[in-house]
PDB file of C-alpha atoms in Angstrom:
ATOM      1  CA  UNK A  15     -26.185  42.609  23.233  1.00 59.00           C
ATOM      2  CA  UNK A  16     -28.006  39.559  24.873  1.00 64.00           C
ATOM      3  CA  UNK A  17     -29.329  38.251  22.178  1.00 62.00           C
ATOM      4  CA  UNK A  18     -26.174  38.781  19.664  1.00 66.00           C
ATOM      5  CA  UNK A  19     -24.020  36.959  22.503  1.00 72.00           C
ATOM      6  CA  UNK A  20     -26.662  34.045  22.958  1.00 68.00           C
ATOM      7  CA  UNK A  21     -26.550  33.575  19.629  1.00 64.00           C
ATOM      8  CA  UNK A  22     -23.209  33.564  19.259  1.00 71.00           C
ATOM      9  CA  UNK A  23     -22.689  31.400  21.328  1.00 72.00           C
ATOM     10  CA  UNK A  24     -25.336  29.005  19.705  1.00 68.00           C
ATOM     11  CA  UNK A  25     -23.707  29.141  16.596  1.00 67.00           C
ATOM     12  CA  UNK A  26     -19.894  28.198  17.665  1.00 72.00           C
ATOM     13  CA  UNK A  27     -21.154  25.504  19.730  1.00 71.00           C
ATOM     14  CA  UNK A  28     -23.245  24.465  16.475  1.00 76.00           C
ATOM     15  CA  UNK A  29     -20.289  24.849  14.044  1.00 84.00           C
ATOM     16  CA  UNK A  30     -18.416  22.235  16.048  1.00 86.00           C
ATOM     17  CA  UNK A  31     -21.146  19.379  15.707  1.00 94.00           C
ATOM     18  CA  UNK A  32     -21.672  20.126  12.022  1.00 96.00           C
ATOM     19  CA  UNK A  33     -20.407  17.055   9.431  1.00 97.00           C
ATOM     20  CA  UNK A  34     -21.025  18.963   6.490  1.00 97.00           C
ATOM     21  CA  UNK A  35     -21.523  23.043   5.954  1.00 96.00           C
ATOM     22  CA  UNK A  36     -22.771  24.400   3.403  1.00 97.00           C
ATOM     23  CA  UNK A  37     -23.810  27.471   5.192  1.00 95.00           C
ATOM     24  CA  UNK A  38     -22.140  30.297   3.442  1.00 95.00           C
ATOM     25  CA  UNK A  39     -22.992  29.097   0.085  1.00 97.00           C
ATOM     26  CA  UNK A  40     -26.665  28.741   0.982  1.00 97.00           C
ATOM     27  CA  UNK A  41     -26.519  32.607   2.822  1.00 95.00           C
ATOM     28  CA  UNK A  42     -25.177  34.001  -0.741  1.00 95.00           C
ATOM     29  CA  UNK A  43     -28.074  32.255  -2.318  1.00 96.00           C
ATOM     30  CA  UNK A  44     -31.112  33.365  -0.421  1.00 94.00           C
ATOM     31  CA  UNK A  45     -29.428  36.834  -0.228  1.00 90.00           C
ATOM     32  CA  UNK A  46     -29.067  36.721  -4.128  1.00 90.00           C
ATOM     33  CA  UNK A  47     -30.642  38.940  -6.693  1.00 85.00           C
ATOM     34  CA  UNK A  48     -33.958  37.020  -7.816  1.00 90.00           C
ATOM     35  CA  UNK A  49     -34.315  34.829  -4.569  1.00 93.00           C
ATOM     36  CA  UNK A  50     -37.811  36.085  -4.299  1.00 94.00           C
ATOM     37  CA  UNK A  51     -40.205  32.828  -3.345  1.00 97.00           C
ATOM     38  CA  UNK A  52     -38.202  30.953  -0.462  1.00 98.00           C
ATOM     39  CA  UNK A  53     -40.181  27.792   1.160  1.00 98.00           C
ATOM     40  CA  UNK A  54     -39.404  26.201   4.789  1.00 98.00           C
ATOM     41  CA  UNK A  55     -40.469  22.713   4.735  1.00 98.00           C
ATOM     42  CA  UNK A  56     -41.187  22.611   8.679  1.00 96.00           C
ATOM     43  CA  UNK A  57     -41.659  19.732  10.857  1.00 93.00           C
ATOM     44  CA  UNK A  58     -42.202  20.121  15.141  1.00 95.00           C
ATOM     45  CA  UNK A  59     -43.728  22.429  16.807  1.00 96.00           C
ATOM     46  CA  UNK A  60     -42.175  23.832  20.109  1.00 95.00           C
ATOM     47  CA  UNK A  61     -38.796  25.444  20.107  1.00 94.00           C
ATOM     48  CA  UNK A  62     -38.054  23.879  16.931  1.00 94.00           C
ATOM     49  CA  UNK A  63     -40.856  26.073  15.167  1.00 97.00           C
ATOM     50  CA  UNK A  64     -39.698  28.597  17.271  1.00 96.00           C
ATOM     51  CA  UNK A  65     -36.056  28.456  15.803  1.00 94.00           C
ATOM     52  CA  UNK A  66     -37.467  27.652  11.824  1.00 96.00           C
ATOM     53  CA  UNK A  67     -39.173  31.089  12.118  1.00 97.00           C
ATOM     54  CA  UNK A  68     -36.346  32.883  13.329  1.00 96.00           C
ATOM     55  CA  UNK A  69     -34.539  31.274   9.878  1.00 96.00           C
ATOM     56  CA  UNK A  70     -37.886  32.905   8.704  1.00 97.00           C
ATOM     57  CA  UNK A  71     -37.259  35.885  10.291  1.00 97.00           C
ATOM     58  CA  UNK A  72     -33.822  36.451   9.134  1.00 95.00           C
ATOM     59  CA  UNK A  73     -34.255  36.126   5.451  1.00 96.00           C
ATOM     60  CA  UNK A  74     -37.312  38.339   5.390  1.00 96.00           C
ATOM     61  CA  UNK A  75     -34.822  41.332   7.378  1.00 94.00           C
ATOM     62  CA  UNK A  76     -31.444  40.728   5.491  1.00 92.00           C
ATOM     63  CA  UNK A  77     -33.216  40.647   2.219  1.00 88.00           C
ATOM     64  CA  UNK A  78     -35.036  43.917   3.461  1.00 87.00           C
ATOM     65  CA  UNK A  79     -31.665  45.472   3.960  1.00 86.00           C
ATOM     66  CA  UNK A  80     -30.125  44.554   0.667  1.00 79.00           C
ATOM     67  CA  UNK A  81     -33.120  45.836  -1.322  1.00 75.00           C
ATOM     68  CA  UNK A  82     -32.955  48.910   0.510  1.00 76.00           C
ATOM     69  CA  UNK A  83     -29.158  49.687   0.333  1.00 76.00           C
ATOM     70  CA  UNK A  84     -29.248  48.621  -3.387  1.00 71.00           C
ATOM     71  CA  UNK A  85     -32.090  50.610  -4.333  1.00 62.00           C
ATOM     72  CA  UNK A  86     -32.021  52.940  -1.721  1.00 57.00           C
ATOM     73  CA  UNK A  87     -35.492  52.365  -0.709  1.00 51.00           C
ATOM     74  CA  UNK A  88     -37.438  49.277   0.905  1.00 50.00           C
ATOM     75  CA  UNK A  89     -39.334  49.649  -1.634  1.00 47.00           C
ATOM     76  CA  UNK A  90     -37.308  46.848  -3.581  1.00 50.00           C
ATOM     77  CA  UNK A  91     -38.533  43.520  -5.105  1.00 64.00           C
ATOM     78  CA  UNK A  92     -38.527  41.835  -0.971  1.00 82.00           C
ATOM     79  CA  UNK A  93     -38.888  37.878  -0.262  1.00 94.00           C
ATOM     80  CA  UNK A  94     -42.010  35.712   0.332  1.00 97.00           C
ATOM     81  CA  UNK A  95     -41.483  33.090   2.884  1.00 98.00           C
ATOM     82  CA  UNK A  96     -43.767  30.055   2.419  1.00 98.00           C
ATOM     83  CA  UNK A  97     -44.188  28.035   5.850  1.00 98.00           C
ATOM     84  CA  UNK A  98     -45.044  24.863   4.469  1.00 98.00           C
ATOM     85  CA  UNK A  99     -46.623  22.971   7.454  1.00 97.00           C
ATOM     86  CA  UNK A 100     -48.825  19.877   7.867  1.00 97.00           C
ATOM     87  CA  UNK A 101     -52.409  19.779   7.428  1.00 96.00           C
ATOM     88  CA  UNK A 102     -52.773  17.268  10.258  1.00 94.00           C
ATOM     89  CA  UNK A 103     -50.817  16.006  12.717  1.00 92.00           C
ATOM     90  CA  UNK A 104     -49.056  12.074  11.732  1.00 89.00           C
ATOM     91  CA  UNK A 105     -47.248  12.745  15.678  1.00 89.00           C
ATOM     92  CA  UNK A 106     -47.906  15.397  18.355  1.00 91.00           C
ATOM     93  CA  UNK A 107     -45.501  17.458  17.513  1.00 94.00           C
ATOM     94  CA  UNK A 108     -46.297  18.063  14.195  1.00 95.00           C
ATOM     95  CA  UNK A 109     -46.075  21.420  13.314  1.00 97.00           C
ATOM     96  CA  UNK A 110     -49.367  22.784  12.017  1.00 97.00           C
ATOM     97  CA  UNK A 111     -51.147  26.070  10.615  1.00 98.00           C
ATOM     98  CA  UNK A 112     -52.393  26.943  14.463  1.00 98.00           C
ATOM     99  CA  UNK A 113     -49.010  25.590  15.747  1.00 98.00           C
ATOM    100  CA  UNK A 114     -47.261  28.843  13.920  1.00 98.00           C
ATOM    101  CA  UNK A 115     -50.148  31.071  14.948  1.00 98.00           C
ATOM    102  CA  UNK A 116     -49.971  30.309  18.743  1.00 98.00           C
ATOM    103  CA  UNK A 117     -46.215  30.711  18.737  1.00 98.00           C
ATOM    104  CA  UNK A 118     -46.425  33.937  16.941  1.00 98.00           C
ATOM    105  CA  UNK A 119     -49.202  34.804  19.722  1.00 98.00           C
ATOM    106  CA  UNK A 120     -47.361  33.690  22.786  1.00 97.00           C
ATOM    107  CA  UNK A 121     -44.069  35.798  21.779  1.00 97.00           C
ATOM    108  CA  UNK A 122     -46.283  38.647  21.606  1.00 98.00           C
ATOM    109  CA  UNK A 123     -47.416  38.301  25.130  1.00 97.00           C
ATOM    110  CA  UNK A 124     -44.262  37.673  26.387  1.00 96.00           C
ATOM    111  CA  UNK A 125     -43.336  39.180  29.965  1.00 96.00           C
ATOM    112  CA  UNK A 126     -39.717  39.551  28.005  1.00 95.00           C
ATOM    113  CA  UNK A 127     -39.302  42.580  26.087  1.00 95.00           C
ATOM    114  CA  UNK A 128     -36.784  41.619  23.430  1.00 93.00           C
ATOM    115  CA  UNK A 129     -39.475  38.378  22.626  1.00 95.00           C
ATOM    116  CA  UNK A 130     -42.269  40.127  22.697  1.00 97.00           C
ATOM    117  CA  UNK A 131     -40.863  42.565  19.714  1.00 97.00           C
ATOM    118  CA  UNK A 132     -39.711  39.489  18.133  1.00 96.00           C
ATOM    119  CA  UNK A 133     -42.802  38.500  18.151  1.00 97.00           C
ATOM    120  CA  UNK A 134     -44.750  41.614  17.114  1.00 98.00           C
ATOM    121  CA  UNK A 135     -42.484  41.514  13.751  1.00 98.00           C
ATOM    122  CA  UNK A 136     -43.005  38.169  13.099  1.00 98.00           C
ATOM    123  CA  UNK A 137     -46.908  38.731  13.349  1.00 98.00           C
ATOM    124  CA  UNK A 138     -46.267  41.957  10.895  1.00 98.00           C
ATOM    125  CA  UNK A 139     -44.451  39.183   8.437  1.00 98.00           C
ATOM    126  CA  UNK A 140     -47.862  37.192   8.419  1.00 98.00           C
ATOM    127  CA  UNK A 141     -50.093  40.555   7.905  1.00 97.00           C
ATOM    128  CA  UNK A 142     -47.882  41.523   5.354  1.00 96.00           C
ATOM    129  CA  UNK A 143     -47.543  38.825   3.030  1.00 96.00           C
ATOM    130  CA  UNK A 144     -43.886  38.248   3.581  1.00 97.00           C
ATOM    131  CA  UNK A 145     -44.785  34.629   5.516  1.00 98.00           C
ATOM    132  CA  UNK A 146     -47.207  32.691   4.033  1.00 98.00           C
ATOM    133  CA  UNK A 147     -48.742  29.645   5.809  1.00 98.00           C
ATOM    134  CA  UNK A 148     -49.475  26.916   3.798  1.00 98.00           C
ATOM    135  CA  UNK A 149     -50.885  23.596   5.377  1.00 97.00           C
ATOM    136  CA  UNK A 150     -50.543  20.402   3.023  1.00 96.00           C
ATOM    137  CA  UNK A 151     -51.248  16.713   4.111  1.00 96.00           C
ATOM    138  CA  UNK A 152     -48.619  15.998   1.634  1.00 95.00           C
ATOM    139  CA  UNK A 153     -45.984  16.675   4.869  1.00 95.00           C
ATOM    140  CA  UNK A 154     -48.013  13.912   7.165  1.00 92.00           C
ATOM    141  CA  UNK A 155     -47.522  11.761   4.564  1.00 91.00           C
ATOM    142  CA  UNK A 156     -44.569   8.715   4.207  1.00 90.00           C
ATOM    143  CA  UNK A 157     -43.622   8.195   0.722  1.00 92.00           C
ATOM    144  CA  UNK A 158     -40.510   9.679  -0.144  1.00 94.00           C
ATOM    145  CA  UNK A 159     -39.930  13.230  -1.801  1.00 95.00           C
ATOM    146  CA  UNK A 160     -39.474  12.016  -5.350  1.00 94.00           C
ATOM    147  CA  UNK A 161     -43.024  10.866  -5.050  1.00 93.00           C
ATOM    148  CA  UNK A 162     -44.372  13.666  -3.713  1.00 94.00           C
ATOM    149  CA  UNK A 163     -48.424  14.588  -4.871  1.00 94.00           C
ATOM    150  CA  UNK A 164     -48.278  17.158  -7.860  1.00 94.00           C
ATOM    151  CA  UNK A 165     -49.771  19.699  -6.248  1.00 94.00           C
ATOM    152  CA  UNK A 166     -47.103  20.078  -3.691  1.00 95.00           C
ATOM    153  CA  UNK A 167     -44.188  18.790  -5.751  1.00 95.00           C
ATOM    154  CA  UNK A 168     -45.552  22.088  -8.196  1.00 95.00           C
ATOM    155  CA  UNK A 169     -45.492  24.372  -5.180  1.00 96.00           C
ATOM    156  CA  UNK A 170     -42.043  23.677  -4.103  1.00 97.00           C
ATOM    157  CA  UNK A 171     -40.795  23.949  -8.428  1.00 96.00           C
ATOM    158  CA  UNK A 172     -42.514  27.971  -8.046  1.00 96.00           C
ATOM    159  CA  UNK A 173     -39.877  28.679  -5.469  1.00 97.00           C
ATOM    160  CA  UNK A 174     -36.835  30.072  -5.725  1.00 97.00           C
ATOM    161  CA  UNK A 175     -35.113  27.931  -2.703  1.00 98.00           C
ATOM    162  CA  UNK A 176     -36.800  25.335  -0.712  1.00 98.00           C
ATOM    163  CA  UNK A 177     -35.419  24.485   3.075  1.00 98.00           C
ATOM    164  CA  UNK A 178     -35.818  21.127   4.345  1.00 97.00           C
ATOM    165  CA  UNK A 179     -35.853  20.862   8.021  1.00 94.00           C
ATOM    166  CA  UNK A 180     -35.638  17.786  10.559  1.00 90.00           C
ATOM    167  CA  UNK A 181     -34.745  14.544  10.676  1.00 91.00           C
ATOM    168  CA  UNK A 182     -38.031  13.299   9.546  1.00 92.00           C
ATOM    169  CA  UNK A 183     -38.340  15.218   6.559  1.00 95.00           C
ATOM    170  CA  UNK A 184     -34.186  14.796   5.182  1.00 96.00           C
ATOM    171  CA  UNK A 185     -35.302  11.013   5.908  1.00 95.00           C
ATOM    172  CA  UNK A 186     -38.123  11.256   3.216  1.00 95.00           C
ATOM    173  CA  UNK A 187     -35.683  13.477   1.190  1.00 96.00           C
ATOM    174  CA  UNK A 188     -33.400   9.962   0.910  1.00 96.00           C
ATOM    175  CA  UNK A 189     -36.521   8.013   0.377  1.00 94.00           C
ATOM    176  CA  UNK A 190     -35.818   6.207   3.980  1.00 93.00           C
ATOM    177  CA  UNK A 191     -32.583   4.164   2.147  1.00 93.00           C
ATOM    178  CA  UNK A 192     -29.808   3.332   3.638  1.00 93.00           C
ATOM    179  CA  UNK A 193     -26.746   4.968   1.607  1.00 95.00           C
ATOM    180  CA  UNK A 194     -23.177   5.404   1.735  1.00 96.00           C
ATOM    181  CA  UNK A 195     -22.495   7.853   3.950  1.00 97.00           C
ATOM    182  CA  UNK A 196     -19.849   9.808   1.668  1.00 97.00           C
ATOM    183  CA  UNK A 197     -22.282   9.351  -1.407  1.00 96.00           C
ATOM    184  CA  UNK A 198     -22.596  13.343  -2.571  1.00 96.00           C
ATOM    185  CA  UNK A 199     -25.527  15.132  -1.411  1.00 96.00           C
ATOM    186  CA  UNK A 200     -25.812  15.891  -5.416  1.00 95.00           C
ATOM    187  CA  UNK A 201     -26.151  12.588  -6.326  1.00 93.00           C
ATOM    188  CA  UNK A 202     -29.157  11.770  -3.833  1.00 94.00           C
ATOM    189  CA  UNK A 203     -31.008  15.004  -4.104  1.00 95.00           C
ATOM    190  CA  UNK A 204     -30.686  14.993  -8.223  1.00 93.00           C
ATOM    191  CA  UNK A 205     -34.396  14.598  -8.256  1.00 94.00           C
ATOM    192  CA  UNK A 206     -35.658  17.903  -6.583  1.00 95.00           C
ATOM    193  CA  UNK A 207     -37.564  20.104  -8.264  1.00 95.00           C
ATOM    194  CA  UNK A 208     -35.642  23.358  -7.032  1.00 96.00           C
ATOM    195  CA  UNK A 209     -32.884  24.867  -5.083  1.00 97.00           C
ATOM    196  CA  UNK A 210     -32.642  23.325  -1.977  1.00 98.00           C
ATOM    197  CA  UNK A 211     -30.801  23.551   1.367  1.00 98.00           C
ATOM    198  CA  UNK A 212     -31.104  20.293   4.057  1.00 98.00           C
ATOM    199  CA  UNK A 213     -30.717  21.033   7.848  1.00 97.00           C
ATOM    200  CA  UNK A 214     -30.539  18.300   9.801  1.00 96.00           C
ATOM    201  CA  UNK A 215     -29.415  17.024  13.285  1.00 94.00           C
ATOM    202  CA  UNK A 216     -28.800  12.916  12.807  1.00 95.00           C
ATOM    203  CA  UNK A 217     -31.838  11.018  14.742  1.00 95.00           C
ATOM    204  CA  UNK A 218     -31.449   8.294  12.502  1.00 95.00           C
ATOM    205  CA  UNK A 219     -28.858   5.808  11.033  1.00 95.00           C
ATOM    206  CA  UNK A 220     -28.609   6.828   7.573  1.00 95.00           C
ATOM    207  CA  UNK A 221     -27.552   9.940   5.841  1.00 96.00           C
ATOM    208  CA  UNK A 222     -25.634  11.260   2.945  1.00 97.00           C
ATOM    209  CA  UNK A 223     -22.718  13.523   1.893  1.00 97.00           C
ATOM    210  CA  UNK A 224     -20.538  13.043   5.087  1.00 98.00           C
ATOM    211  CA  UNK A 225     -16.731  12.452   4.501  1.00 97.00           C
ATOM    212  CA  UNK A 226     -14.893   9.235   5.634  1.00 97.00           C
ATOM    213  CA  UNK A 227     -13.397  11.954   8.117  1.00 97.00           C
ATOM    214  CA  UNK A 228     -16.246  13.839   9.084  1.00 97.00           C
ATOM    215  CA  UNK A 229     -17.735  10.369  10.297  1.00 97.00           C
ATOM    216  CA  UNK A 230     -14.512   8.719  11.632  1.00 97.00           C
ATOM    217  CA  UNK A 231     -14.407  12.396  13.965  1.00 96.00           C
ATOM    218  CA  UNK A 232     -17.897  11.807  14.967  1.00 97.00           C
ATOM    219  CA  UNK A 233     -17.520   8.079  15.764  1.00 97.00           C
ATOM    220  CA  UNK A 234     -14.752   8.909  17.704  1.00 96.00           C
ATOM    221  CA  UNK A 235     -15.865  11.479  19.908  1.00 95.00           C
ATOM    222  CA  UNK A 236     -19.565   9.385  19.972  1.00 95.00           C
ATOM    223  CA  UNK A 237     -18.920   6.070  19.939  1.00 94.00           C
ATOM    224  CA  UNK A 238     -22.571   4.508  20.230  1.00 92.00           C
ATOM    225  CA  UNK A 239     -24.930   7.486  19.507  1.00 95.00           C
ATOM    226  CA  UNK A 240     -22.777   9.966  16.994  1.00 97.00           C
ATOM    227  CA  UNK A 241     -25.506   9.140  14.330  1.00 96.00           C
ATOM    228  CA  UNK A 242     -29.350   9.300  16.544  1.00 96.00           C
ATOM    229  CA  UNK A 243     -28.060  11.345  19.653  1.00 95.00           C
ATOM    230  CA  UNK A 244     -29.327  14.462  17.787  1.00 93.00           C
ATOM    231  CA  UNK A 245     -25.263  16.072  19.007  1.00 93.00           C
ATOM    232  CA  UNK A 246     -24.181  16.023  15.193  1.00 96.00           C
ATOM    233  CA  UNK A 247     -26.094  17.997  11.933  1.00 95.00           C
ATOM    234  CA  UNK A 248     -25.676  18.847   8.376  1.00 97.00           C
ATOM    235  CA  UNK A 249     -26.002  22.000   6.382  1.00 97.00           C
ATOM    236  CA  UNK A 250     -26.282  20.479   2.778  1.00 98.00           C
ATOM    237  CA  UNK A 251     -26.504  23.502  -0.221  1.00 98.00           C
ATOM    238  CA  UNK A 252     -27.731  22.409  -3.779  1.00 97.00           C
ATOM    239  CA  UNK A 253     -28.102  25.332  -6.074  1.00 96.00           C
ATOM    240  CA  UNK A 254     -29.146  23.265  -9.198  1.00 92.00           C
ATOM    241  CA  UNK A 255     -30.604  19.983  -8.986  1.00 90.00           C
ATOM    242  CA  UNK A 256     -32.058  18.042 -12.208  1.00 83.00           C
ATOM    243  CA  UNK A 257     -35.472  17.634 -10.794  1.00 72.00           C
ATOM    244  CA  UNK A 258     -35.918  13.734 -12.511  1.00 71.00           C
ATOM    245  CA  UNK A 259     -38.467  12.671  -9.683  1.00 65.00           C
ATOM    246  CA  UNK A 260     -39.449   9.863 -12.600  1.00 63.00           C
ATOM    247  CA  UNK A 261     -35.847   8.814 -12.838  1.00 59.00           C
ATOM    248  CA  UNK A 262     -35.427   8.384  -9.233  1.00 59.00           C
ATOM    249  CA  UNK A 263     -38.740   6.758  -8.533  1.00 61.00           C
ATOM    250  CA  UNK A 264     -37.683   4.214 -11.216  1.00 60.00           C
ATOM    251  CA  UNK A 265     -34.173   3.830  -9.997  1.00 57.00           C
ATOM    252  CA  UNK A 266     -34.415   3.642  -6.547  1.00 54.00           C
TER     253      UNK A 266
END
């Protein structure tokens, strides 16, 4: 009861800030038949990593629970989580291999009940197979996405739905440019080489796929900051990009 009431609580205090949801698509999508390979392009350690393996979390469980009420057994086809992280660290924070491995660690020694079985499943996820950890200095690196190495542009193509998270990362997924605001998410992301879902809270002055009113709401109730306080976010869905990282590195 704690936890459901913290989190809802979380979430319509979230909903409020958000200039573009695509939430509910994106839920149908990883809960879909044949969503098997999902990746989570992390970025910070600390109680960001904390909250990008609850997302982890989540769709490993829900997709347990479909498999087993459609087949009637857990037995099902499941998910594999990929935790992309970075290989080294570009800032502090950077979310590494032994970043994951410490949080997972520290849950499981929590004084606090409720975390402490939190973290004994996530730990089971790693054991299992359903999280994999996979370090890449392709994630410390600055070009943007459309230019990403082949080895780790090929990873993200295997799966099924990739997850962008963090300012820094949606930054590289706009190659750092500074574009209309209301220019579609579609148009921008054309290039990526799977399904892919963008959550971001605004640290920076540029961005993508927010309406004239979303922004003219946001400027109004954040006058100087609405776009780097961190206050506003994005849940961007697209379930079928092109995947011309040669056309956008030309054009843009």
């Amino acid at each position: 009861p704690r936890a459901h009431a913290a989190f809802a609580e979380a979430m319509s205090a979230g909903e409020r800030c958000l200039l573009h949801d695509d939430s509910a698509a994106a839920a149908n999508a990883l809960l879909a038949h044949g969503c098997e390979r999902v990746g989570i392009v992390v970025d910070n350690a600390g109680f960001e990593l904390v909250c990008d393996l609850a997302l982890a979390d989540a769709i490993v469980c829900a997709r347990r629970r479909a498999a087993a009420a459609a087949a009637g057994s857990s037995s099902a086809r499941q998910v594999t989580v990929t935790l992309h992280v970075k290989a080294h660290p570009t800032f502090v924070s950077d979310a590494m291999c032994k970043d994951v491995r410490a949080t997972v660690a520290a849950m499981c020694e929590s004084g606090d009940a409720a975390v402490a079985v939190m973290g004994h499943r996530w730990n089971s996820h790693i054991e299992a197979g359903a999280w994999v950890i996979k370090p890449a200095f392709a994630w410390a690196q600055p070009q943007p996405l459309w230019e990403l190495p082949r080895g780790a542009r090929n990873s993200l193509a295997a799966e099924d739905l990739v997850v962008i998270k963090g300012d820094a990362n949606y930054r590289r997924l706009l190659g750092d440019r500074v574009w209309a605001l209301d220019t579609p998410f579609a148009e921008v992301a054309a290039y990526f080489p799977a399904p892919l879902l963008a959550l971001r809270t605004l640290k920076a002055e540029l961005g993508c796929g927010i309406s004239q009113a979303a922004s003219a709401r946001a400027a109004a109730e954040d006058p100087e900051g609405w776009q780097v306080s961190g206050r506003f976010g994005v849940v961007q869905f697209l379930a079928q990009p092109m995947g011309q990282a040669e056309v956008a590195a030309l054009a843009w």
